[in-house]
Coordinates of C-alpha atoms and ligand atoms in Angstrom, one line a residue:
Chain A
M28 CA -17.2 -5.5 14.6
S29 CA -18.1 -7.9 12.2
G30 CA -18.5 -6.0 8.1
G31 CA -15.9 -3.9 7.2
V32 CA -13.1 -5.0 4.6
L33 CA -9.7 -6.5 6.5
V34 CA -6.4 -5.5 3.9
L35 CA -4.3 -8.0 4.4
G36 CA -0.6 -6.5 4.1
E37 CA 2.1 -7.9 3.1
I38 CA 6.2 -7.9 4.2
G39 CA 8.9 -9.6 2.6
D40 CA 12.7 -10.0 3.2
D41 CA 13.0 -6.5 2.0
G42 CA 10.6 -4.6 4.2
L43 CA 6.5 -3.6 2.9
R44 CA 5.6 -4.8 -0.4
P45 CA 4.0 -1.9 -2.5
S46 CA 1.0 -3.7 -2.9
T47 CA 0.4 -3.4 0.4
L48 CA -1.1 0.0 -0.3
E49 CA -2.4 -0.9 -3.6
L50 CA -4.5 -3.0 -1.3
I51 CA -5.7 -0.3 1.5
A52 CA -6.6 2.2 -1.6
A53 CA -8.7 -1.0 -2.8
G54 CA -10.3 -1.3 0.9
L55 CA -11.1 2.4 0.9
E56 CA -12.7 2.1 -2.6
L57 CA -15.2 -0.4 -1.3
A58 CA -15.3 1.0 1.6
D59 CA -16.6 4.3 -0.3
G60 CA -19.4 1.8 -2.0
G61 CA -21.0 0.9 1.0
A62 CA -17.9 -1.7 2.8
G63 CA -18.0 -0.3 6.1
R64 CA -14.3 0.5 8.3
V65 CA -11.0 -0.6 6.9
A66 CA -9.0 -2.3 9.1
V67 CA -5.3 -3.5 8.2
A68 CA -3.6 -6.1 9.2
L69 CA 0.4 -6.6 9.5
I70 CA 1.3 -10.2 10.5
G71 CA 5.5 -10.7 12.1
A72 CA 7.6 -9.7 13.9
D73 CA 8.6 -6.6 11.4
A74 CA 5.1 -5.4 11.6
P75 CA 5.6 -2.5 14.3
A76 CA 7.4 -0.6 11.7
H77 CA 5.6 -0.7 9.1
V78 CA 2.6 1.0 11.1
Q79 CA 3.1 4.0 9.8
A80 CA 3.3 3.3 6.4
V81 CA -0.1 1.7 6.4
S82 CA -1.8 4.4 8.6
V83 CA -3.3 5.7 5.4
A84 CA -6.5 8.5 5.7
G85 CA -9.0 6.3 6.6
V86 CA -8.0 3.3 7.3
E87 CA -9.6 3.1 10.8
E88 CA -7.7 0.5 12.6
V89 CA -3.8 -1.2 12.4
I90 CA -3.8 -4.6 13.8
L91 CA -0.5 -6.6 14.8
A92 CA -0.7 -10.1 15.1
A93 CA 2.1 -12.8 15.8
P94 CA 4.8 -10.0 16.4
E95 CA 6.8 -13.1 17.8
R96 CA 7.2 -14.9 14.5
E97 CA 10.5 -13.8 12.4
R98 CA 10.0 -14.0 8.9
F99 CA 7.1 -15.5 6.1
E100 CA 5.6 -19.1 7.5
A101 CA 2.2 -20.0 5.1
H102 CA 1.0 -22.6 8.0
V103 CA 1.7 -19.4 11.0
W104 CA 0.1 -16.9 8.3
E105 CA -2.8 -19.4 7.9
A106 CA -3.3 -19.6 10.9
A107 CA -2.7 -16.8 11.6
L108 CA -5.1 -14.9 9.3
G109 CA -7.9 -17.6 9.5
A110 CA -8.2 -16.8 13.7
L111 CA -8.4 -13.0 12.6
I112 CA -10.6 -13.5 10.5
E113 CA -13.1 -16.0 12.9
A114 CA -12.6 -13.4 15.7
R115 CA -13.6 -10.5 13.1
R116 CA -15.9 -11.7 10.7
P117 CA -15.0 -9.1 8.0
A118 CA -17.4 -8.8 4.7
V119 CA -14.2 -9.0 2.1
V120 CA -10.5 -10.0 3.1
L121 CA -8.1 -8.4 0.6
A122 CA -4.9 -10.2 0.0
G123 CA -2.2 -10.0 -3.2
H124 CA -1.9 -12.5 -5.7
T125 CA 1.6 -13.0 -4.2
A126 CA 3.8 -16.1 -4.4
D127 CA 3.7 -15.8 -0.1
S128 CA -0.5 -16.1 -0.5
L129 CA -0.5 -18.7 -3.0
G130 CA 1.6 -20.7 -0.3
F131 CA -1.6 -20.4 2.4
A132 CA -4.6 -17.9 1.6
P133 CA -6.3 -20.6 -0.1
A134 CA -6.0 -22.7 2.7
V135 CA -8.2 -20.3 4.7
A136 CA -10.5 -20.0 1.9
A137 CA -11.1 -23.8 1.3
R138 CA -11.0 -24.3 5.7
L139 CA -13.3 -22.0 6.2
R140 CA -15.6 -22.4 3.8
L141 CA -14.9 -18.3 2.6
G142 CA -16.1 -17.2 -0.5
F143 CA -12.9 -17.0 -3.1
A144 CA -11.4 -15.5 -6.3
S145 CA -8.1 -15.3 -6.8
D146 CA -5.6 -13.0 -9.6
V147 CA -8.8 -10.6 -8.9
T148 CA -8.3 -7.7 -11.7
W149 CA -11.5 -5.7 -10.8
V150 CA -13.6 -5.2 -7.6
A151 CA -16.7 -3.2 -5.9
W152 CA -19.1 -3.2 -3.5
E153 CA -22.8 -3.2 -5.2
Q154 CA -25.9 -4.8 -3.6
G155 CA -24.6 -5.4 -0.8
G156 CA -21.7 -6.9 -1.4
P157 CA -18.4 -7.1 -3.4
L158 CA -18.3 -8.2 -6.8
A159 CA -15.3 -9.4 -8.3
R160 CA -13.4 -9.9 -12.3
R161 CA -11.0 -12.4 -13.2
G162 CA -9.5 -14.0 -16.5
A163 CA -11.7 -16.9 -18.1
Y164 CA -10.1 -18.8 -20.5
G165 CA -6.5 -18.5 -20.6
E166 CA -8.1 -14.7 -19.7
R167 CA -9.1 -14.0 -23.1
L168 CA -12.6 -13.5 -21.6
I169 CA -13.5 -11.4 -18.1
A170 CA -15.4 -13.6 -15.7
E171 CA -17.8 -11.5 -12.9
L172 CA -18.0 -13.5 -9.7
D173 CA -20.4 -12.9 -6.6
F174 CA -20.1 -14.7 -3.1
P175 CA -24.0 -15.9 -2.5
A176 CA -23.9 -16.7 1.0
K177 CA -21.2 -16.4 2.0
E178 CA -20.3 -14.2 5.3
T179 CA -16.3 -13.8 4.6
V180 CA -15.3 -13.1 1.0
L181 CA -11.2 -13.4 0.8
L182 CA -9.9 -11.9 -2.5
L183 CA -6.4 -11.5 -3.7
L184 CA -5.6 -9.0 -6.1
R185 CA -3.4 -8.7 -9.0
P186 CA -0.7 -6.7 -8.3
G187 CA -1.0 -3.9 -10.5
A188 CA -4.3 -4.1 -11.5
C189 CA -6.4 -2.8 -8.6
G190 CA -6.8 0.0 -6.3
A191 CA -5.9 3.0 -8.8
R192 CA -5.7 5.3 -6.1
A193 CA -2.7 4.2 -4.7
D194 CA -0.4 6.3 -6.1
A195 CA -2.6 9.5 -5.6
D196 CA -4.2 9.0 -1.6
A197 CA -1.4 6.1 -0.2
G198 CA 1.6 6.2 -2.6
A199 CA 3.6 8.6 -0.3
G200 CA 2.1 6.2 2.5
G201 CA 0.4 6.9 5.7
T202 CA 0.3 9.7 8.4
G203 CA 0.0 7.7 11.1
A204 CA -2.2 10.4 11.9
S205 CA -6.0 8.8 12.5
A206 CA -5.6 4.9 12.9
R207 CA -6.0 2.9 16.6
I208 CA -3.6 -0.1 16.5
S209 CA -4.6 -2.7 18.1
R210 CA -2.8 -5.7 19.4
V211 CA -4.2 -9.9 18.8
E212 CA -2.5 -12.6 21.0
L213 CA -2.6 -16.0 19.1
D214 CA -1.4 -19.0 19.9
L215 CA 0.7 -20.1 17.1
D216 CA 3.7 -22.5 18.9
G217 CA 4.5 -25.5 16.9
V218 CA 2.1 -24.3 14.2
A219 CA 4.8 -23.6 11.4
R220 CA 5.4 -26.8 8.6
T221 CA 8.5 -26.0 7.1
E222 CA 11.5 -24.4 8.0
R223 CA 13.7 -22.5 6.4
I224 CA 17.2 -23.5 5.3
E225 CA 18.3 -20.9 3.5
L226 CA 17.2 -18.1 1.4
R227 CA 18.8 -17.3 -2.1
E228 CA 19.1 -14.0 -3.6
A229 CA 18.4 -14.0 -7.1
P230 CA 21.8 -14.2 -9.1
A231 CA 23.2 -11.1 -9.7
G232 CA 24.0 -12.4 -13.3
E233 CA 26.1 -11.3 -16.3
V234 CA 23.4 -8.3 -17.1
D235 CA 21.8 -5.9 -15.4
I236 CA 18.2 -5.8 -17.7
A237 CA 16.8 -3.5 -15.5
K238 CA 19.7 -1.0 -16.0
A239 CA 18.9 -0.9 -20.6
D240 CA 17.4 1.5 -22.4
F241 CA 16.4 -0.7 -25.3
L242 CA 15.4 -4.4 -24.5
L243 CA 15.0 -6.7 -27.0
S244 CA 12.4 -8.9 -25.2
I245 CA 11.9 -13.2 -27.0
G246 CA 9.0 -15.3 -25.8
R247 CA 8.2 -19.1 -26.4
G248 CA 7.0 -18.0 -30.2
V249 CA 10.5 -18.6 -31.2
G250 CA 10.3 -22.0 -30.7
G251 CA 12.5 -24.8 -29.3
G252 CA 15.4 -22.3 -29.2
E253 CA 17.5 -23.1 -32.8
R254 CA 16.7 -20.1 -33.9
I255 CA 18.1 -18.3 -31.2
G256 CA 20.7 -16.9 -32.8
E257 CA 18.6 -14.9 -34.9
L258 CA 17.9 -13.1 -32.3
E259 CA 20.7 -12.4 -30.5
R260 CA 22.5 -10.8 -33.5
L261 CA 19.3 -8.5 -34.4
A262 CA 19.5 -7.3 -30.7
R263 CA 23.3 -6.3 -31.3
L264 CA 22.4 -4.8 -34.2
M265 CA 20.1 -3.0 -32.5
G266 CA 22.0 -1.8 -29.6
A267 CA 19.4 -3.5 -28.0
T268 CA 20.0 -5.7 -24.2
L269 CA 18.3 -9.3 -24.5
S270 CA 15.8 -10.3 -22.6
G271 CA 12.6 -12.9 -22.0
S272 CA 9.7 -15.1 -20.8
G273 CA 9.7 -17.2 -18.1
P274 CA 9.6 -20.3 -20.8
L275 CA 12.7 -19.4 -22.3
V276 CA 14.6 -19.1 -19.0
E277 CA 13.4 -22.7 -18.0
A278 CA 14.7 -24.0 -21.4
G279 CA 17.9 -23.1 -20.5
L280 CA 17.7 -20.8 -23.6
L281 CA 18.6 -17.9 -21.7
S282 CA 19.9 -17.0 -18.7
R283 CA 18.0 -16.4 -15.4
A284 CA 19.6 -12.7 -15.2
R285 CA 17.6 -11.9 -18.1
K286 CA 13.9 -13.2 -17.3
V287 CA 11.2 -10.2 -17.2
G288 CA 8.6 -11.0 -14.7
Q289 CA 6.6 -11.8 -11.2
S290 CA 9.4 -14.2 -10.3
G291 CA 12.2 -12.2 -13.0
R292 CA 12.8 -8.6 -12.9
T293 CA 11.0 -5.1 -13.5
V294 CA 12.2 -3.3 -15.7
A295 CA 10.9 0.1 -16.9
P296 CA 12.8 0.9 -20.6
R297 CA 12.4 3.5 -22.6
V298 CA 11.6 0.7 -25.6
Y299 CA 10.8 -2.5 -24.7
L300 CA 10.7 -4.5 -28.3
A301 CA 8.7 -8.2 -27.8
L302 CA 8.3 -11.1 -29.8
G303 CA 5.9 -13.8 -29.7
I304 CA 5.8 -13.2 -26.4
S305 CA 1.6 -13.7 -25.3
G306 CA 1.6 -11.0 -22.5
A307 CA 0.6 -13.5 -19.5
A308 CA -0.2 -11.9 -15.9
P309 CA 3.3 -12.7 -14.8
H310 CA 4.7 -11.5 -17.2
V311 CA 3.0 -8.1 -17.8
A312 CA 3.8 -7.8 -13.8
G313 CA 7.0 -7.5 -15.3
M314 CA 7.2 -4.9 -18.0
S315 CA 3.9 -2.6 -18.3
K316 CA 5.7 0.0 -16.7
A317 CA 8.1 0.2 -20.5
R318 CA 7.6 3.5 -21.6
T319 CA 7.1 2.4 -25.5
I320 CA 5.8 -1.4 -26.2
I321 CA 6.3 -2.4 -29.3
A322 CA 4.7 -6.6 -29.9
V323 CA 4.9 -8.6 -33.1
N324 CA 2.9 -12.4 -32.6
S325 CA 1.5 -13.7 -35.1
D326 CA -2.1 -14.1 -32.7
P327 CA -4.3 -11.0 -33.1
G328 CA -5.7 -12.3 -30.2
A329 CA -2.9 -12.4 -28.5
R330 CA -2.7 -10.1 -24.5
I331 CA 0.5 -8.3 -25.0
F332 CA -1.9 -6.6 -27.8
D333 CA -3.8 -5.0 -24.1
V334 CA -0.8 -3.6 -23.3
A335 CA 1.4 -2.7 -25.9
H336 CA 1.3 1.1 -27.5
Y337 CA 2.5 -0.4 -31.3
G338 CA 1.6 -3.3 -32.5
A339 CA 2.0 -5.8 -35.7
V340 CA 0.0 -8.9 -36.3
A341 CA 3.1 -11.4 -38.5
D342 CA 6.3 -13.9 -37.9
L343 CA 8.3 -12.5 -35.5
F344 CA 11.2 -14.4 -37.9
E345 CA 10.5 -12.5 -41.2
V346 CA 10.3 -8.8 -39.5
A347 CA 13.3 -10.1 -37.4
A348 CA 15.0 -11.2 -40.9
E349 CA 13.8 -7.7 -42.7
L350 CA 15.0 -5.5 -39.5
E351 CA 18.0 -7.4 -40.3
R352 CA 17.6 -6.3 -43.3
Q353 CA 17.2 -3.1 -43.2
L354 CA 19.6 -2.2 -40.4
S355 CA 22.8 -3.9 -41.9
Chain B
M237 CA 4.7 -44.9 -0.8
K238 CA 2.0 -43.5 -2.6
I239 CA 2.1 -40.1 -4.9
L240 CA -1.0 -38.5 -6.1
V241 CA -1.0 -36.2 -9.0
P242 CA -4.1 -34.3 -9.9
V243 CA -4.2 -33.8 -13.1
K244 CA -6.7 -30.6 -15.3
Q245 CA -7.9 -30.8 -19.0
V246 CA -7.9 -26.9 -19.2
A247 CA -10.5 -25.7 -21.6
S248 CA -8.6 -23.0 -24.5
I249 CA -10.7 -20.6 -26.9
D250 CA -9.0 -20.4 -30.1
G251 CA -9.9 -17.7 -33.0
D252 CA -13.6 -16.9 -33.3
F253 CA -16.1 -16.5 -30.7
T254 CA -19.1 -15.1 -29.5
L255 CA -20.5 -14.3 -26.1
D256 CA -24.5 -14.9 -26.2
G257 CA -26.5 -11.9 -24.7
A258 CA -26.4 -13.2 -21.1
G259 CA -22.9 -13.5 -21.3
E260 CA -22.2 -17.2 -22.1
L261 CA -20.1 -19.5 -24.1
D262 CA -20.8 -21.6 -27.1
P263 CA -19.0 -25.0 -25.2
R264 CA -18.4 -26.0 -29.3
A265 CA -15.7 -22.8 -28.9
L266 CA -13.3 -24.5 -26.5
H267 CA -10.7 -27.2 -27.5
W268 CA -9.2 -29.9 -24.7
Q269 CA -5.7 -29.9 -23.7
A270 CA -3.7 -30.9 -20.9
N271 CA -2.5 -28.9 -18.4
E272 CA 1.0 -26.8 -19.1
W273 CA 2.1 -27.7 -15.4
D274 CA 0.9 -31.1 -14.9
A275 CA 3.6 -32.6 -17.5
F276 CA 5.8 -31.5 -14.4
S277 CA 4.3 -32.6 -11.6
L278 CA 3.7 -35.7 -13.0
E279 CA 7.5 -35.9 -13.9
A280 CA 8.8 -35.2 -10.4
A281 CA 6.5 -37.5 -9.1
L282 CA 8.1 -40.3 -11.5
Q283 CA 11.5 -39.6 -11.0
L284 CA 11.0 -39.7 -7.3
A285 CA 9.0 -42.9 -7.9
E286 CA 12.6 -43.8 -9.4
S287 CA 15.5 -42.8 -7.4
S288 CA 13.7 -44.6 -4.9
S289 CA 15.9 -47.1 -2.6
A290 CA 15.5 -50.6 -4.0
G291 CA 12.7 -52.1 -2.0
E292 CA 10.7 -49.3 -1.5
G293 CA 7.5 -49.3 -3.1
F294 CA 6.5 -46.1 -5.1
E295 CA 3.0 -46.2 -7.0
V296 CA 2.1 -43.1 -8.8
V297 CA -2.4 -42.3 -9.0
V298 CA -3.2 -39.5 -11.7
V299 CA -6.9 -37.8 -10.9
T300 CA -8.9 -35.4 -12.5
V301 CA -12.8 -34.4 -11.8
A302 CA -13.6 -33.9 -15.2
D303 CA -16.1 -35.2 -18.2
E304 CA -15.2 -37.6 -20.4
H305 CA -12.8 -34.3 -22.0
G306 CA -10.8 -35.6 -18.8
E307 CA -9.8 -39.1 -20.3
E308 CA -7.4 -38.0 -23.1
G309 CA -5.5 -36.6 -20.4
L310 CA -5.3 -40.0 -17.9
R311 CA -3.8 -41.9 -20.7
A312 CA -1.3 -39.0 -21.7
C313 CA -0.6 -39.2 -17.8
L314 CA 0.1 -43.4 -18.1
A315 CA 1.4 -43.0 -21.1
M316 CA 4.2 -41.1 -19.8
G317 CA 4.5 -43.9 -17.0
A318 CA 1.7 -43.3 -13.8
D319 CA 0.7 -46.7 -12.8
R320 CA -3.1 -46.1 -12.0
A321 CA -5.9 -43.3 -13.1
L322 CA -9.3 -42.2 -11.6
R323 CA -11.4 -40.2 -13.0
V324 CA -14.2 -39.0 -10.6
W325 CA -17.6 -37.5 -12.2
D326 CA -20.6 -36.9 -11.2
P327 CA -23.5 -35.4 -13.4
A328 CA -24.3 -33.0 -10.8
L329 CA -20.8 -31.6 -11.0
A330 CA -21.4 -30.6 -14.7
G331 CA -19.9 -26.6 -14.8
V332 CA -18.6 -26.5 -11.4
D333 CA -14.7 -25.2 -12.0
D334 CA -14.0 -23.9 -8.2
P335 CA -11.1 -23.7 -7.5
L336 CA -12.4 -24.7 -3.9
A337 CA -15.0 -27.3 -4.9
I338 CA -12.6 -29.4 -7.3
A339 CA -10.9 -29.8 -3.6
A340 CA -13.5 -30.5 -1.9
V341 CA -13.5 -33.3 -4.5
L342 CA -9.7 -34.1 -4.4
A343 CA -9.6 -34.3 -0.9
A344 CA -12.1 -36.9 -0.8
V345 CA -10.4 -38.9 -3.4
A346 CA -7.2 -38.2 -1.1
R347 CA -8.9 -39.6 2.1
R348 CA -9.2 -43.1 0.5
E349 CA -6.5 -43.2 -1.3
D350 CA -4.1 -41.8 1.4
P351 CA -1.2 -40.5 -0.1
G352 CA 1.9 -39.8 1.0
L353 CA 2.8 -36.6 -1.4
I354 CA 0.6 -34.9 -3.6
L355 CA 1.7 -33.4 -6.5
C356 CA -0.2 -30.6 -8.1
G357 CA 1.0 -28.4 -10.6
V358 CA 0.8 -24.5 -9.6
Q359 CA -2.2 -23.4 -11.9
S360 CA -3.8 -24.8 -14.8
S361 CA -3.5 -21.9 -17.8
D362 CA -7.2 -21.8 -18.6
S363 CA -8.6 -20.3 -14.9
A364 CA -4.9 -19.9 -13.4
N365 CA -6.8 -19.5 -10.3
A366 CA -3.6 -21.1 -8.8
A367 CA -5.9 -22.0 -5.0
T368 CA -6.4 -25.5 -6.1
G369 CA -3.4 -27.6 -4.4
V370 CA -3.3 -25.2 -1.6
A371 CA -6.7 -25.5 -0.7
L372 CA -6.5 -29.3 -1.4
A373 CA -3.8 -29.5 1.7
G374 CA -5.7 -26.8 4.0
L375 CA -8.4 -28.9 4.0
L376 CA -6.0 -32.4 4.4
E377 CA -4.3 -29.8 6.9
L378 CA -1.5 -31.3 5.4
P379 CA 1.9 -29.4 5.3
R380 CA 2.8 -27.7 2.0
V381 CA 4.9 -25.5 -0.2
A382 CA 3.2 -23.1 -3.0
V383 CA 5.5 -22.8 -7.0
V384 CA 8.6 -25.0 -6.3
T385 CA 11.6 -25.3 -8.8
A386 CA 13.4 -28.4 -6.7
I387 CA 12.9 -30.8 -4.7
E388 CA 15.7 -33.6 -3.2
Q389 CA 14.6 -36.1 -0.4
D390 CA 15.6 -35.7 2.4
G391 CA 15.4 -38.2 5.5
G392 CA 11.9 -38.8 6.3
G393 CA 11.3 -35.8 4.4
L394 CA 11.4 -33.3 1.4
T395 CA 14.0 -30.1 0.8
V396 CA 12.2 -28.0 -1.3
Q397 CA 13.0 -24.5 -3.5
R398 CA 10.1 -22.3 -3.7
E399 CA 10.3 -19.1 -6.1
L400 CA 9.8 -16.3 -4.5
D401 CA 9.0 -13.1 -6.3
G402 CA 11.7 -10.9 -7.5
G403 CA 13.0 -14.4 -8.5
A404 CA 14.7 -15.5 -4.8
V405 CA 14.1 -18.8 -3.7
E406 CA 13.6 -20.3 -0.4
V407 CA 15.0 -23.8 0.3
L408 CA 13.0 -25.0 2.7
R409 CA 12.1 -28.0 4.9
L410 CA 9.7 -30.6 5.2
S411 CA 7.9 -33.7 6.4
L412 CA 5.5 -36.0 4.7
P413 CA 3.3 -36.8 4.1
A414 CA 2.8 -33.3 2.2
L415 CA 1.2 -30.9 -1.0
L416 CA 3.4 -29.6 -3.3
T417 CA 2.3 -27.4 -6.3
I418 CA 4.7 -27.4 -8.4
Q419 CA 5.8 -24.7 -10.8
T420 CA 7.0 -25.3 -14.5
G421 CA 10.1 -25.6 -15.5
I422 CA 11.6 -27.8 -12.5
N423 CA 12.2 -30.7 -14.8
E424 CA 12.0 -31.9 -18.2
P425 CA 8.7 -34.0 -19.0
R426 CA 10.0 -37.1 -20.8
R427 CA 7.5 -38.0 -23.7
A428 CA 5.9 -41.5 -24.1
N429 CA 7.2 -43.7 -27.2
L430 CA 4.7 -45.6 -29.1
R431 CA 5.0 -48.6 -26.6
A432 CA 4.3 -47.2 -23.9
I433 CA 1.6 -45.6 -25.0
K434 CA 0.3 -49.4 -25.3
L435 CA 1.0 -50.3 -22.7
A436 CA -0.8 -47.3 -21.0
R437 CA -4.3 -49.3 -22.1
S438 CA -3.6 -51.8 -20.0
K439 CA -3.3 -50.0 -16.9
P440 CA -5.8 -49.6 -14.5
S441 CA -8.8 -47.1 -14.5
A442 CA -11.8 -46.1 -12.9
T443 CA -14.4 -43.6 -12.4
L444 CA -15.8 -42.8 -9.6
A445 CA -18.8 -40.6 -9.4
L446 CA -19.1 -38.6 -5.7
S447 CA -21.4 -40.7 -4.1
D448 CA -18.2 -43.7 -3.9
L449 CA -16.4 -40.7 -2.0
D450 CA -19.6 -40.6 0.1
L451 CA -20.2 -36.8 -1.1
D452 CA -23.1 -35.1 -2.0
V453 CA -23.3 -32.4 -5.0
S454 CA -24.8 -30.0 -2.3
D455 CA -20.9 -30.2 -0.1
V456 CA -18.7 -29.2 -2.9
R457 CA -20.9 -26.7 -4.4
E458 CA -21.5 -24.7 -0.6
V459 CA -17.4 -25.0 -0.4
A460 CA -17.3 -23.7 -3.7
G461 CA -15.8 -19.9 -3.2
A462 CA -17.5 -18.2 -5.8
R463 CA -20.3 -18.2 -8.9
T464 CA -20.0 -17.0 -12.3
V465 CA -22.3 -14.7 -13.1
R466 CA -21.8 -14.3 -16.2
L467 CA -18.3 -14.0 -18.9
L468 CA -17.4 -10.8 -20.5
E469 CA -15.6 -9.6 -23.5
R470 CA -11.8 -8.5 -21.8
G471 CA -11.7 -4.4 -21.7
R472 CA -8.3 -3.2 -24.3
G473 CA -7.8 -0.9 -22.8
E474 CA -6.3 2.4 -24.7
G475 CA -5.2 -0.7 -27.2
A476 CA -2.2 -1.4 -29.3
S477 CA -1.9 1.4 -32.5
M478 CA -1.9 -1.8 -35.1
I479 CA 1.4 -1.2 -37.9
E480 CA -0.2 -3.0 -40.3
G481 CA 1.1 -4.2 -43.8
P482 CA 4.1 -6.5 -45.2
A483 CA 7.2 -7.6 -43.2
E484 CA 9.7 -4.7 -44.5
A485 CA 6.9 -2.3 -43.8
I486 CA 6.5 -3.3 -40.3
A487 CA 10.8 -3.3 -39.7
G488 CA 10.9 0.4 -41.0
R489 CA 8.3 1.5 -39.0
I490 CA 9.6 -0.5 -35.6
V491 CA 13.1 1.0 -37.1
E492 CA 11.4 4.3 -37.1
L493 CA 9.5 4.2 -34.0
V494 CA 12.9 2.9 -32.1
T495 CA 15.2 5.5 -33.8
R496 CA 12.5 8.3 -32.3
E497 CA 12.1 6.7 -28.8
L498 CA 15.7 6.1 -28.2
R499 CA 16.3 9.5 -29.1
A500 CA 13.6 11.6 -27.0
Ligands
FAD687 C1 3.9 -18.3 -10.1 C2 4.3 -18.0 -11.4 C3 5.2 -16.6 -11.6 C4 5.6 -16.6 -13.0 N1 6.8 -15.5 -13.1 C5 6.4 -15.8 -14.2 C6 7.8 -14.7 -14.9 O1 8.3 -14.2 -14.4 N2 8.1 -14.0 -16.8 C7 7.4 -14.4 -17.3 O2 7.7 -14.0 -18.2 N3 6.5 -15.5 -17.0 C8 6.5 -16.1 -15.7 N4 5.3 -16.8 -15.5 C9 5.1 -18.1 -16.6 C10 3.5 -17.4 -17.7 O3 2.9 -17.6 -16.2 C11 3.4 -17.9 -18.6 O4 3.3 -18.7 -19.0 C12 4.6 -16.9 -19.4 O5 5.3 -15.9 -18.8 C13 4.1 -17.4 -20.8 O6 5.3 -16.7 -21.7 P1 5.0 -17.1 -23.2 O7 4.5 -15.5 -23.7 O8 6.8 -16.8 -24.2 O9 5.0 -18.0 -24.3 P2 3.2 -18.3 -24.7 O10 2.4 -18.0 -23.5 O11 3.2 -19.4 -25.1 O12 3.5 -17.3 -26.3 C14 3.7 -17.2 -27.2 C15 3.3 -16.5 -28.0 O13 4.4 -16.3 -29.1 C16 3.4 -16.0 -30.5 N5 3.8 -17.0 -31.5 C17 4.4 -18.3 -31.6 N6 4.9 -18.7 -33.3 C18 5.1 -17.4 -33.1 C19 5.5 -16.2 -34.5 N7 6.6 -18.0 -35.4 N8 6.0 -15.0 -34.8 C20 5.2 -14.4 -33.9 N9 4.7 -14.2 -32.5 C21 4.7 -16.6 -32.8 C22 1.7 -17.1 -29.7 O14 0.9 -16.4 -30.9 C23 1.8 -16.9 -28.6 O15 1.4 -16.0 -27.8 C24 4.8 -17.2 -14.1 C25 4.0 -18.1 -13.2 C26 3.8 -18.8 -12.6 C27 2.1 -19.6 -12.3

C-alpha cells in the first residue's frame, strides 16, 4: 500500500488514550476528502487488547507492531513508526501532540525527511495533499501549512482540536466488525536507549480540584506571589476551591495537586473563574469542558477569551478587591 | 565535558497588528525576547557544570540560528554564565523557521562541537512546535528524553524525570552522549549581575555561515517539514460575552453569574 492515512494510536500506562479516537475521526475525514484508506497502528504488548476499540467503521486495517515491548520507550517507538512508514508509505500519518509523541515523532520526521507539523488544530485534504493549521506567534495568529514534494506527512494533532466526529462516530469505540488485522514483525533488539526506573503517579495531594463545583483559578497575572493571600481569602469568601496554571506551581505558589492542564488535572466544574491566565493550549486542555468559564485578563487579545463564556478586560486585583467588598 | 545549549529569541506580537491581503505580517509588529524555556535549559547546564567533580572540565556553549536579533539573547546567556556563544546565520536562511530545518543546522554545529550533552528547551513560546530538540536527537542518533523536570548525574550517565500528560512522572536512566528537552520549573534560573554582564563582553563568540558548516541552503530547505502558505486571523469561536464597565460593575456581574450557575 502506498497513500492513505496511517493513524498511530496511543496506549499509556492507563490504557488507550481517548485522543486516539479523535485521530481516527480526523483520519476518516481526510479519507472522505480523498486521502485514501485509513489504517490504525498500535505499538506494544497491550495493543491486541485495544483492537476492538479502534476498529471504528471505515477503518480498513489495524496493524499490530512490536508485541514484545511492554510499554512506551521513545527510541523503540521511533524505530517502529519509522519502519511502518517505510514499509507502507502512507500519505499522512496522524499522531497526538502528547508528551509521549514529543519524545520520538519529530525524530522520525527529521530522519526520514517527512513533511511535518506539530500541535495541529485543523487538517483537510485539498488538491491531492494535506493542508494543516496551527498557531503562530504565541497563537496570536494561525499559520496555514502545506507540504510540497513530501510523499509522507506526519502530523501531531492537538488533543481535543481535530476529529470533531469522534464523539458521534467513534466515541463509543469500534465494533471490531470490518477491520483486517495484520501483525508486523520488526527487529527492535537493542533499540531502546532509556531504562525506566520508576513511574511516579501524580500525587493525590491535599485537595481534589476535579471534584470542585467552583474553581477560582489563578495564573501568572498574579505576579510574584506577594499578593496571593488576597486571592486565597477571596476563594474562601466565594466558596471556591483555588487552582491555577503551571507556572504558579513551578514557582511554588500552588501545590501540584492544584495544577490545571495537560500535565496537571483535567477539570469540568460548573464555574471556572480564571484570573490572570493567558489561555495557553496546555492549560485550556484541562479546563475547556467547564460549564461556565469566566475570565478576567488585562490583555484584550488573551486567548482565554476564546474559550471563556464571559470575559472582562481588567486588572484582576481591582476586580478581586471589588468582589471581596461586595461579598463581605 | 562540553554541554551545547541551543537557544532562540522569540517573536511576539503586542497590541495592534494587521495582516496584508496575502496573509503576511509586517515584521515591524514583532517584539523580540529570550525564549522562556531557554533560561531553564541554560541553568540546568550551568548547574551540571558547577556540580562536576573537580578536575573534570566543563564548557557550556550556547548556539542560536538567527540574524542579528539573536545577538542580544546570546549576550544574556554569556552574562548568565555560558562560556562561549555561536550564532549561525546566512542570508539564505531568512524566513526559515521550520523546526526540522533548524534542527538540520544545529546538527551540523553539534557534529563540529561534539558535545557530551545537548540541552534544549521543550519548546519556544512563539511557535511552540516542541520539535526542534527531538528532531536534532534523531538526526544525530542520540539517546534523548523529552519534557525533563529533573536531572541527576549517575556514574557515566544521567537519571532524569520526564513529565507525562496527567501529572505522572517517569524516572529514566540513559547514557551519554545524550539530548534532553528541558521543561520550565526544573530549576530557578539565575539572574546575571552587572559584573557578569561586563565579563560577558570578553567571552568568545563567533558567527558561522552555512558554508563554515559544510551545509548548503538547499540541504536545509529540503529537510524543512512544512511551508507556510499564509497567516490567518485566529478564529474566535463563539467568543466570550464581554462584561464592560469599571471593576465594581465587573465584580457585580461575576457575583450574579456565579450565584446563578451554582444554583442551576
Ligand atoms: C509539555 C507542556 C505541558 C504543560 N502543561 C501545562 C499545564 O498542565 N497547565 C498549565 O497551566 N500550563 C502548562 N504548560 C505551560 C503553558 O504552555 C503556559 O506557559 C502556561 O499555561 C501559562 O500560564 P499563565 O497563563 O498563568 O501565564 P502567562 O501565559 O504568562 O499569562 C499571564 C496572563 O496574565 C495576564 N495579566 C498580567 N497581569 C494581569 C493583571 N494585573 N490583571 C489581569 N491579568 C493580568 C496577562 O495578560 C497574561 O495573559 C505546559 C507546557 C508544556 C510545554
